[in-house]
């Protein structure tokens, strides 16, 4: 069998041994269900309570002190004169989820689109809540339980600040690098983590642990925790920071979504370095237009959110952001994977390869550092350069940063290779935006001798405006474009596919590949595999690392990697069976009789010990 060129192995899914704690890098110290995802078997947690992990040791904070911090209106014990007594209530935690309340928690009862969190205060109280944070609309219902109530006009906007106070400002003890942008956040976060790990290893005592928070997972050292969203809610995020601090983590790389910035999930955080990768149309069901989307990302690059910025010079919105930040006097370092001489860090001598790319990172003082992007594609050169620039801006030696980035084995669901012994390339990738889909297709074409067969769907209850562009891009750039379901959620899968097909139909016939429509995602993957020949590539796009498929509100177990691997194996079994039947059909009767005689079971021959001994006289 010929060699199959790889894009990214999946070693990143293997769990390594935990490293010892050390000094700060800053120098100072199954059946269908309704879960949001089906976790990996190695996503571990020691927690006996539901919800994300919490620190084991928390100093109780008096509720009166927290009320003063918020300048909140109060009811109950905080108002009746007992606030200063020895038995005044204190808090040891905070959550916005009434089901995840632990004894000693403040329950944040937030207003929602259909229900108000105050409707669940009784449940929170039964689980041990000691107080409620809410708005004027929820105050009366919360107070009816007899719990102390902290009332503020915008509880979601104060929740992060309150959580940071409850856990004694855990972020202040961590070097925090936050990454935002439309594409590349996850990959860049993993590459930054690689650099942080390498820097930690070089500490005199063996180094501190690192943390990672993002779309695929969160990591505390080498412990892995399933992620429910790109950026956790503020209450969960501050608790996670506190756990990291407690276990010896000293630095963290973190994805920051536009939703997180708008909804206050990163309130209470001040990032040491904020990274801007790029901006392209996405989440336009949440943002009314691209300007609103940009302004949401822009929030990260303010003194209230971060201390310094690292921004992509090559991106249109990044270039604009650099100019604005310089006018404001905000510290910013630019990077250019295209090698623009006006950027602070730029890539030169770029060599793209099937396993990754090499380049020279050139710094503002002429420093030249050999670097590797450990994933294929020019966009991953940009991600690697972004990671290196951020690490250098955080005070890490450029050569150490490059060494750490080079050792990252891969990123789950990002150009991740699936190998079942086939003689064609099989890849799973998370690309679910028009620009990302096109970038992946271009990157794979560069390392593919034959044809490209790609499977793609669009998620339901999400931005519908990108669906025609997704269909047209796939039809134009793939030799076989299989349109299928992603996570249709509450929408009709066929309606989504009709919109994608309309986009594909806009591509002139002489420019587009073969277009197939298959609603069932597993069948669509099998259809792409069935068309693959030696030297071809099969891409399954859109879901990447995800472990479930949401259809009509029920999330069923579904892993693109497993489905793709099984489709390859089933094709191999089918072809072997067909070949065997063809050989048998061409056999002569005599050859068939001889083969059947050879294949028939024969009694075992007796061993030497079982054979009777014959004397010479008997033999004669």
Coordinates of N, CA and C in Angstrom, one line a residue, residues 26 176-180 256 261 266-276 297-311 321 325 328-333:
X26 N 5.3 34.7 35.3 CA 5.5 36.2 35.4 C 6.7 36.5 36.3
X176 N -2.4 35.4 31.9 CA -3.6 35.1 31.0 C -3.4 35.7 29.6
X177 N -3.5 34.8 28.6 CA -3.4 35.1 27.2 C -4.8 34.8 26.6
X178 N -5.5 35.8 26.1 CA -6.9 35.5 25.5 C -6.8 35.7 24.0
X179 N -7.5 34.8 23.3 CA -7.4 34.9 21.8 C -8.9 35.0 21.3
X180 N -9.0 36.0 20.5 CA -10.3 36.3 19.8 C -10.2 36.4 18.3
X256 N -11.7 33.6 23.6 CA -12.6 34.6 24.0 C -13.6 34.9 22.9
X261 N -17.8 38.3 25.3 CA -17.6 39.8 25.6 C -18.9 40.5 25.8
X266 N -16.4 37.2 30.5 CA -15.1 37.5 30.9 C -15.0 38.7 31.8
X267 N -16.1 39.2 32.3 CA -16.1 40.2 33.3 C -15.3 39.7 34.6
X268 N -14.5 40.5 35.1 CA -13.6 40.1 36.2 C -12.3 39.7 35.7
X269 N -12.1 39.6 34.4 CA -10.8 39.2 33.9 C -10.0 40.4 33.3
X270 N -8.7 40.5 33.5 CA -7.9 41.4 32.8 C -6.8 40.6 32.2
X271 N -6.8 40.4 30.9 CA -5.8 39.6 30.2 C -4.5 40.3 30.1
X272 N -3.4 39.6 30.3 CA -2.1 40.2 30.2 C -1.8 40.4 28.7
X273 N -2.3 39.5 27.8 CA -2.1 39.7 26.4 C -3.5 39.3 25.7
X274 N -4.0 40.2 24.8 CA -5.2 39.9 24.1 C -4.8 39.7 22.6
X275 N -5.2 38.7 21.9 CA -4.8 38.4 20.6 C -6.0 38.5 19.7
X276 N -5.8 39.2 18.5 CA -6.8 39.3 17.5 C -6.3 38.6 16.2
X297 N -15.7 42.4 19.5 CA -14.3 41.9 19.6 C -13.5 43.0 20.2
X298 N -13.7 44.2 19.7 CA -13.0 45.4 20.1 C -12.9 45.6 21.6
X299 N -14.0 45.2 22.3 CA -14.1 45.3 23.7 C -12.9 44.7 24.5
X300 N -12.3 43.7 23.9 CA -11.2 43.0 24.5 C -9.9 43.8 24.6
X301 N -9.8 44.8 23.7 CA -8.6 45.6 23.6 C -8.8 47.0 24.2
X302 N -9.2 46.9 25.5 CA -9.3 48.1 26.3 C -8.6 47.9 27.6
X303 N -8.2 48.9 28.3 CA -7.6 48.8 29.6 C -8.4 48.0 30.6
X304 N -9.7 48.0 30.5 CA -10.5 47.3 31.5 C -10.5 45.7 31.2
X305 N -10.1 45.4 30.0 CA -10.1 43.9 29.6 C -8.7 43.4 29.5
X306 N -7.7 44.2 29.1 CA -6.4 43.6 28.8 C -5.3 44.7 29.0
X307 N -4.0 44.2 29.1 CA -2.9 45.1 29.3 C -2.1 45.4 28.0
X308 N -2.2 44.5 27.0 CA -1.5 44.7 25.8 C -2.2 43.9 24.7
X309 N -2.1 44.3 23.4 CA -2.7 43.6 22.3 C -1.7 43.0 21.4
X310 N -2.0 41.9 20.7 CA -1.3 41.3 19.6 C -2.3 41.1 18.5
X311 N -2.0 41.8 17.3 CA -3.1 41.9 16.3 C -2.5 41.6 14.9
X321 N -7.8 47.9 13.6 CA -7.7 47.8 15.1 C -6.3 48.3 15.5
X325 N -5.8 51.4 18.1 CA -5.1 51.2 19.4 C -3.9 52.1 19.5
X328 N -4.9 55.5 20.5 CA -5.3 55.6 21.9 C -4.2 55.4 22.8
X329 N -3.0 55.0 22.3 CA -1.8 54.8 23.2 C -1.9 53.5 23.9
X330 N -2.7 52.5 23.4 CA -2.8 51.2 23.9 C -1.7 50.3 23.4
X331 N -0.9 49.6 24.2 CA 0.2 48.8 23.7 C -0.2 47.7 22.8
X332 N 0.4 47.7 21.5 CA 0.0 46.7 20.5 C 1.2 46.3 19.8
X333 N 1.2 45.0 19.5 CA 2.3 44.4 18.7 C 1.6 43.7 17.5

